[in-house]
XYZ file of C-alpha atoms in Angstrom:
158
model
C 0.000 0.000 0.009
C 1.369 3.389 -1.016
C 1.476 6.008 1.727
C 0.379 9.593 1.230
C 4.018 10.698 1.518
C 5.050 8.234 -1.174
C 2.290 9.517 -3.470
C 3.404 13.088 -2.803
C 6.977 12.121 -3.665
C 5.855 10.523 -6.931
C 3.717 13.535 -7.857
C 6.500 15.995 -7.009
C 8.962 13.992 -9.073
C 6.562 13.782 -12.049
C 5.250 17.338 -12.055
C 8.098 19.383 -10.588
C 11.462 17.640 -10.286
C 11.585 15.986 -13.720
C 10.295 19.072 -15.596
C 12.754 21.298 -13.716
C 15.586 18.964 -14.677
C 14.487 19.118 -18.306
C 14.331 22.911 -18.189
C 17.892 23.041 -16.856
C 19.231 26.566 -16.685
C 15.956 27.969 -18.023
C 14.163 27.099 -14.761
C 13.806 29.835 -12.133
C 16.809 29.805 -9.725
C 14.504 29.491 -6.705
C 12.970 26.364 -8.205
C 16.380 24.900 -9.054
C 17.515 25.405 -5.436
C 14.237 24.124 -3.983
C 13.858 20.861 -5.886
C 16.653 18.785 -4.271
C 15.749 20.036 -0.783
C 12.050 19.250 -1.219
C 12.904 15.840 -2.692
C 14.943 15.036 0.444
C 12.046 16.082 2.700
C 9.568 13.983 0.716
C 11.911 10.956 0.642
C 12.360 11.146 4.416
C 8.620 11.486 5.005
C 7.920 8.498 2.771
C 10.451 6.406 4.755
C 9.241 7.384 8.255
C 7.912 4.354 10.073
C 9.344 2.039 7.445
C 12.312 -0.270 7.346
C 14.600 2.191 5.576
C 17.297 4.090 7.397
C 19.524 7.025 6.709
C 21.957 4.641 4.989
C 19.471 4.716 2.120
C 19.851 8.494 2.027
C 23.624 8.783 2.351
C 23.968 11.039 -0.710
C 21.188 13.279 0.634
C 22.992 13.682 3.962
C 26.172 14.557 2.081
C 24.235 17.037 -0.087
C 22.752 18.869 2.911
C 26.083 18.990 4.773
C 28.013 20.168 1.701
C 25.527 22.373 -0.143
C 27.188 24.913 -2.388
C 24.059 26.900 -3.141
C 23.504 30.272 -1.549
C 20.113 30.303 0.194
C 20.529 33.945 1.265
C 20.614 35.026 -2.380
C 17.283 33.312 -3.090
C 15.480 33.931 0.207
C 13.168 36.759 -0.849
C 12.301 35.161 -4.197
C 11.575 31.823 -2.555
C 9.557 33.534 0.173
C 7.351 35.263 -2.389
C 6.670 32.071 -4.308
C 6.319 29.531 -1.505
C 5.510 31.466 1.730
C 8.603 29.948 3.317
C 12.261 30.902 3.497
C 14.512 28.577 1.471
C 16.790 28.359 4.495
C 13.871 27.111 6.630
C 13.168 24.462 4.018
C 16.859 23.464 4.160
C 16.614 23.272 7.956
C 13.571 21.022 7.622
C 15.529 18.713 5.294
C 18.308 18.519 7.889
C 15.718 17.834 10.602
C 14.088 15.022 8.591
C 17.421 13.402 7.862
C 18.571 13.738 11.475
C 15.363 12.067 12.707
C 16.008 8.915 10.722
C 19.752 8.828 11.227
C 20.829 5.928 13.422
C 22.260 7.668 16.457
C 24.607 4.783 17.289
C 26.430 4.295 14.011
C 26.092 7.784 12.566
C 26.271 10.075 15.598
C 28.517 12.555 13.833
C 26.109 12.903 10.917
C 23.073 13.350 13.183
C 24.854 16.055 15.188
C 26.159 17.727 12.030
C 22.693 17.725 10.460
C 21.190 19.364 13.558
C 23.957 22.024 13.566
C 23.481 22.660 9.844
C 19.722 22.987 10.336
C 20.210 25.509 13.156
C 22.691 27.413 10.991
C 20.125 27.588 8.214
C 17.573 28.958 10.642
C 19.933 31.838 11.505
C 19.590 32.902 7.874
C 15.809 32.414 8.061
C 15.256 34.717 11.019
C 17.083 37.510 9.216
C 14.826 37.030 6.221
C 11.614 36.760 8.209
C 12.015 39.754 10.514
C 12.694 43.423 9.862
C 15.335 45.347 11.770
C 12.684 46.532 14.241
C 11.675 42.917 14.910
C 8.388 42.950 13.001
C 7.562 39.734 11.148
C 7.694 39.944 7.347
C 5.544 36.898 6.596
C 3.507 35.280 9.380
C 3.015 31.976 7.574
C 6.735 31.597 6.909
C 7.563 32.672 10.473
C 5.189 30.065 11.906
C 6.859 27.404 9.790
C 10.287 28.643 10.917
C 9.206 28.506 14.583
C 7.992 24.944 14.233
C 11.218 23.741 12.624
C 13.306 25.629 15.231
C 11.368 24.019 18.078
C 11.748 20.537 16.613
C 15.488 20.964 15.906
C 16.115 22.282 19.426
C 14.197 19.336 20.904
C 16.174 16.871 18.825
C 19.417 18.653 19.704
C 18.682 18.216 23.418
C 18.507 14.438 22.905
C 21.854 14.139 21.093
């Protein structure tokens, strides 16, 4: 039986990921940056509760820990299209990967993913608040707050 997360992954791959790959450099930079991160989130969600482990997502862990994109450059564009900061989405991908990382055999990766997620959220808060502390986008800020809370909770357990 296919889970909702697996169906979402299939639909995202069919209607977003594959077309973006075909478009190549013609695709909007925010979409190009978003696709691999969203794919990681959807893969993790589809594996939750299953037999799979982070070993199945080794390349995704490496991608998130060694990203060479520049989320800050795309933050405002991503925020206007998706009501979320790209850096918050990156933090969610780190959170999802850290949750399914075996804490015994891959402790370093789990810890590194949590640190990377928290680092991403430092970029997010700068995007989501003005200098006077007012919130730029309440939906995106709510999402940011949820991911921050979950990463901090997970960090306390490591």
